[in-house]
Short mmCIF file of N, CA and C in Angstrom, two decimals:
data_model
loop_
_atom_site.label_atom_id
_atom_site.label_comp_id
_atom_site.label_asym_id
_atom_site.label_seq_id
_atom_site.Cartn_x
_atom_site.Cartn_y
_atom_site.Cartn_z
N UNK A 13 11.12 48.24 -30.45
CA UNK A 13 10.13 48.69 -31.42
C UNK A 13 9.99 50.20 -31.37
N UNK A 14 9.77 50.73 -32.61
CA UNK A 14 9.77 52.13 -33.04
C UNK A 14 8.12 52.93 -31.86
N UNK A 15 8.07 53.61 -30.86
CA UNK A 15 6.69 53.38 -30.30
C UNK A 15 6.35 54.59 -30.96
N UNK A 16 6.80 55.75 -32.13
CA UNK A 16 6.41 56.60 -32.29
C UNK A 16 5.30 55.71 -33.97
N UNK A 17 5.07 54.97 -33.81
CA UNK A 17 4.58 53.75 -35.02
C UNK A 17 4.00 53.42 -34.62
N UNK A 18 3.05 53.67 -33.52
CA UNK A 18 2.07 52.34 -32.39
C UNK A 18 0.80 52.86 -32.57
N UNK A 19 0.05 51.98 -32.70
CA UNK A 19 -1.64 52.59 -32.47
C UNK A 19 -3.00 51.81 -31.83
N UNK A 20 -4.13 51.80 -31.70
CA UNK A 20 -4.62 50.98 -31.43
C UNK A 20 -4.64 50.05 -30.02
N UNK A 21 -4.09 50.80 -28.93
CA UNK A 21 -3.36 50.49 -27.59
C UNK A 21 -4.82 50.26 -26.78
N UNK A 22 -4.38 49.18 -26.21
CA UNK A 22 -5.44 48.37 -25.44
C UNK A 22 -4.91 47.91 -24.01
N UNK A 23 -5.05 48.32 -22.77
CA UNK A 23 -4.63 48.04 -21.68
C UNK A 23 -5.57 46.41 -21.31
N UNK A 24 -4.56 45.89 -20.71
CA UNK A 24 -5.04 44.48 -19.61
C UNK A 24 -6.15 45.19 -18.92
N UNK A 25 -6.94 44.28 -18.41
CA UNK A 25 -8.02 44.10 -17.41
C UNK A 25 -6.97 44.64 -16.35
N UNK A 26 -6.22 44.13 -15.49
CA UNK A 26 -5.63 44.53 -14.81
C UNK A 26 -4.68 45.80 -14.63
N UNK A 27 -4.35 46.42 -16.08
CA UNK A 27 -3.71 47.37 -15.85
C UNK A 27 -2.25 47.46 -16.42
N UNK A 28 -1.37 45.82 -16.12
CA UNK A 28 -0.17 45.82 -16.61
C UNK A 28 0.47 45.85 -17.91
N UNK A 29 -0.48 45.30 -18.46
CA UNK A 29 0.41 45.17 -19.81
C UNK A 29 -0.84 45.73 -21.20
N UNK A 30 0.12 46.64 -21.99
CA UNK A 30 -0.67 47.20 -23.21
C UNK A 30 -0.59 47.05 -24.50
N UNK A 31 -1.48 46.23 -24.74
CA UNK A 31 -1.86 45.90 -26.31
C UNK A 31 -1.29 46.76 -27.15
N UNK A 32 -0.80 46.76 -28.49
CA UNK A 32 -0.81 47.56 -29.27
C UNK A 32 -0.67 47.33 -31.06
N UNK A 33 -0.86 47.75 -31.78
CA UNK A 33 -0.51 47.58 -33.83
C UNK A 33 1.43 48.39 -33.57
N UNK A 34 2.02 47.61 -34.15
CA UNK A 34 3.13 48.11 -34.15
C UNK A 34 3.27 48.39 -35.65
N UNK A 35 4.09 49.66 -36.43
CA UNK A 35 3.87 49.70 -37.68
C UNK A 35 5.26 49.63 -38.17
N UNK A 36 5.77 48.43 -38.83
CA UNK A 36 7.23 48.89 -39.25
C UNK A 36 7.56 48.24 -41.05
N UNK A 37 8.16 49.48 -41.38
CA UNK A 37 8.21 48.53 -42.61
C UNK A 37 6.99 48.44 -43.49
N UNK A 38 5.96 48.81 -43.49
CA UNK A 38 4.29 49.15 -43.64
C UNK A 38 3.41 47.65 -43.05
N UNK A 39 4.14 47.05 -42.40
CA UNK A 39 3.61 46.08 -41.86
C UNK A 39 3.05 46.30 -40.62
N UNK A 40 1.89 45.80 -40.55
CA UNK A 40 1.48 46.43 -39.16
C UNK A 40 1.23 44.83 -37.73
N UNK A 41 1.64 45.10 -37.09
CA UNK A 41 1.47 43.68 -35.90
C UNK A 41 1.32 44.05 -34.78
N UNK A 42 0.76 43.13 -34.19
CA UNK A 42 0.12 43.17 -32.62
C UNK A 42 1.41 43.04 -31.77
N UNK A 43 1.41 43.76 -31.01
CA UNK A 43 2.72 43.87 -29.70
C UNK A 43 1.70 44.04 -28.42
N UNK A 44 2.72 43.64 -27.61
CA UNK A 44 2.18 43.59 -26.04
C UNK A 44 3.46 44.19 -25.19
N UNK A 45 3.45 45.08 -24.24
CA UNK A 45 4.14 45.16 -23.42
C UNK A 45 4.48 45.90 -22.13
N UNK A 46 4.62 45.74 -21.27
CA UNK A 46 4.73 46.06 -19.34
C UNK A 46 3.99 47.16 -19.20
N UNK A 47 3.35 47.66 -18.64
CA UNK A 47 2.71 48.74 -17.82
C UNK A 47 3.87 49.98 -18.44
N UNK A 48 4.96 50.10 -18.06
CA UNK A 48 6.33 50.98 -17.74
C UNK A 48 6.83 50.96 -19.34
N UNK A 49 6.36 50.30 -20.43
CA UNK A 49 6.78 50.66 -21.66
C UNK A 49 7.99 49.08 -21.52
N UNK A 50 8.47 48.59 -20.78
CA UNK A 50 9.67 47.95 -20.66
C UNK A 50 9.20 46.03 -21.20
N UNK A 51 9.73 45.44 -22.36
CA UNK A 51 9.33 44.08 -22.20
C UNK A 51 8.75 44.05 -23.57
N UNK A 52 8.84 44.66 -24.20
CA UNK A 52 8.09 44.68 -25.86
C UNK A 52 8.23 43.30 -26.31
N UNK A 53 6.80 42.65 -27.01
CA UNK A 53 7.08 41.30 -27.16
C UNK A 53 5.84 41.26 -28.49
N UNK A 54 6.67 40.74 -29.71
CA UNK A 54 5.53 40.40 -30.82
C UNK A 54 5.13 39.87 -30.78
N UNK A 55 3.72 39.94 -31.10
CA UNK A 55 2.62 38.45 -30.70
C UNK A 55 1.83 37.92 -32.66
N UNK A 56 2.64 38.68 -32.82
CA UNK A 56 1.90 38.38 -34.84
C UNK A 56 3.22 38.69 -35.54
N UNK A 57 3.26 38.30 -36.86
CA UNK A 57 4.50 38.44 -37.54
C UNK A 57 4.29 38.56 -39.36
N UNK A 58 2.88 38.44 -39.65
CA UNK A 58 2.40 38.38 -41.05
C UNK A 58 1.97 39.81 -41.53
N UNK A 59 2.29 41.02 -40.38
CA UNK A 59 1.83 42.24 -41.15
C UNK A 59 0.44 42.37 -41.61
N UNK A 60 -0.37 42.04 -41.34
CA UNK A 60 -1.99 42.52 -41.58
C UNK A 60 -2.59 42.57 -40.12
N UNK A 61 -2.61 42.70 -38.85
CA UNK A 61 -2.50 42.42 -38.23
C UNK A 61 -3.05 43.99 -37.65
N UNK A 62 -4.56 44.35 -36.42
CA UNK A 62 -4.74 45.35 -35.97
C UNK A 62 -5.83 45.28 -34.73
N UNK A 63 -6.24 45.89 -34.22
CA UNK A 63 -7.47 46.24 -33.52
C UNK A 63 -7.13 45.16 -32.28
N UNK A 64 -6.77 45.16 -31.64
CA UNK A 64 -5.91 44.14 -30.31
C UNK A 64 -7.68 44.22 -29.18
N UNK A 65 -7.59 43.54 -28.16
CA UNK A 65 -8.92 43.59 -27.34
C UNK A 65 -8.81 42.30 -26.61
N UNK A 66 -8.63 42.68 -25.04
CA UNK A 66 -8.53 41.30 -23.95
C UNK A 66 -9.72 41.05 -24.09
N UNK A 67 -9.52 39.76 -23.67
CA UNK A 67 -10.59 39.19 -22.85
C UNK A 67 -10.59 39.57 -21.77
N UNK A 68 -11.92 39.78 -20.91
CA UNK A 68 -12.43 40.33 -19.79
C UNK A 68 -11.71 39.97 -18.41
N UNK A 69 -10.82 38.77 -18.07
CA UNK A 69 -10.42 37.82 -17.08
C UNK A 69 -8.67 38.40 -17.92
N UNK A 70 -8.54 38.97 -18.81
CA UNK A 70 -7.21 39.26 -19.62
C UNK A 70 -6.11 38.14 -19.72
N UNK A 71 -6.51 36.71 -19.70
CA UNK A 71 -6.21 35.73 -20.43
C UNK A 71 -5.61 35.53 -21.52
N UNK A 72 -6.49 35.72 -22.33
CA UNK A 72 -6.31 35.90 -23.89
C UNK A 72 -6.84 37.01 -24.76
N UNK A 73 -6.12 37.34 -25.94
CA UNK A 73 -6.10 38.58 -26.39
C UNK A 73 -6.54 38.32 -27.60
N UNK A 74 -7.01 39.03 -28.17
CA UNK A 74 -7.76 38.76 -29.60
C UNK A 74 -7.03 40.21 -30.70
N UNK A 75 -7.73 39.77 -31.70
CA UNK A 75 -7.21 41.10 -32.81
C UNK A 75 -7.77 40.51 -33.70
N UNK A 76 -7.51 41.12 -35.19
CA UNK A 76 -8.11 41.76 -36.79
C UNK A 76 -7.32 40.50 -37.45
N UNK A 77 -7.21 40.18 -38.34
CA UNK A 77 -5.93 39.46 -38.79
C UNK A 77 -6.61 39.69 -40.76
N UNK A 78 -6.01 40.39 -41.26
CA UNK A 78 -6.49 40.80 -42.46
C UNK A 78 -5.42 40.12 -43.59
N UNK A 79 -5.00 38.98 -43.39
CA UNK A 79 -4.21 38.13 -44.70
C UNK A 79 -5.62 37.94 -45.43
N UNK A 80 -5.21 37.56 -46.74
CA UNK A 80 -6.03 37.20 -47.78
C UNK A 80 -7.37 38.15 -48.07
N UNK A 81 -7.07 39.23 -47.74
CA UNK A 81 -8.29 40.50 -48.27
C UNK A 81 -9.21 40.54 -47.13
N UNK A 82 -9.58 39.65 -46.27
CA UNK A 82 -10.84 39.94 -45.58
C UNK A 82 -10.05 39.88 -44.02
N UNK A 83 -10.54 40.36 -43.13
CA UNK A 83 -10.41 40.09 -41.99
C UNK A 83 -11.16 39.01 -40.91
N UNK A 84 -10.08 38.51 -40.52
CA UNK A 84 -10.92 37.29 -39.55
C UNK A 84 -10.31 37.62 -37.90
N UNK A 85 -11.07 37.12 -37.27
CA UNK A 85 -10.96 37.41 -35.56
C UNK A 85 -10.29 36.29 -35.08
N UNK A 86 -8.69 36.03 -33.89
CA UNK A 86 -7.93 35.30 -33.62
C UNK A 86 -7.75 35.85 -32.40
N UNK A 87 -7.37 34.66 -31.71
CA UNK A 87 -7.32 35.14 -30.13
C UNK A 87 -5.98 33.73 -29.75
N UNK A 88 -5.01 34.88 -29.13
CA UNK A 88 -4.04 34.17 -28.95
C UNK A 88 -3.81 33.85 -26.89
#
């Protein structure tokens, strides 16, 4: 993934791994990946997609999900 396109970066509770909006294509999606930049992994694929935020125990991860005009809250 392009990281000069990234925004919205959200570190783990713990530290390792960082949330982020990946922008490609004008599509924008939630990515996750290693402390070290290394391990990039898409976690959304519909392009409306922003504002990333663990849960506190960094379990599960939540975000924006803006299909169909409005935005709704999803936690994967």
């Amino acid at each position: 993934h392009n990281a000069g396109c990234a925004y919205d970066a959200a570190w783990s509770p713990d530290g390792a791994h960082l949330a982020y909006v990946g922008r490609d294509n004008g599509k924008n999606d939630i990515w996750v990946m290693d402390e070290d930049g290394a391990n990039p992994v898409r976690v959304t694929t519909n392009g409306w997609c922003r504002s990333p935020a663990w849960s506190a125990d960094g379990s599960r991860l939540g975000y924006l999900d803006g299909t169909g005009g409005s935005f709704d809250f999803w936690m994967v």
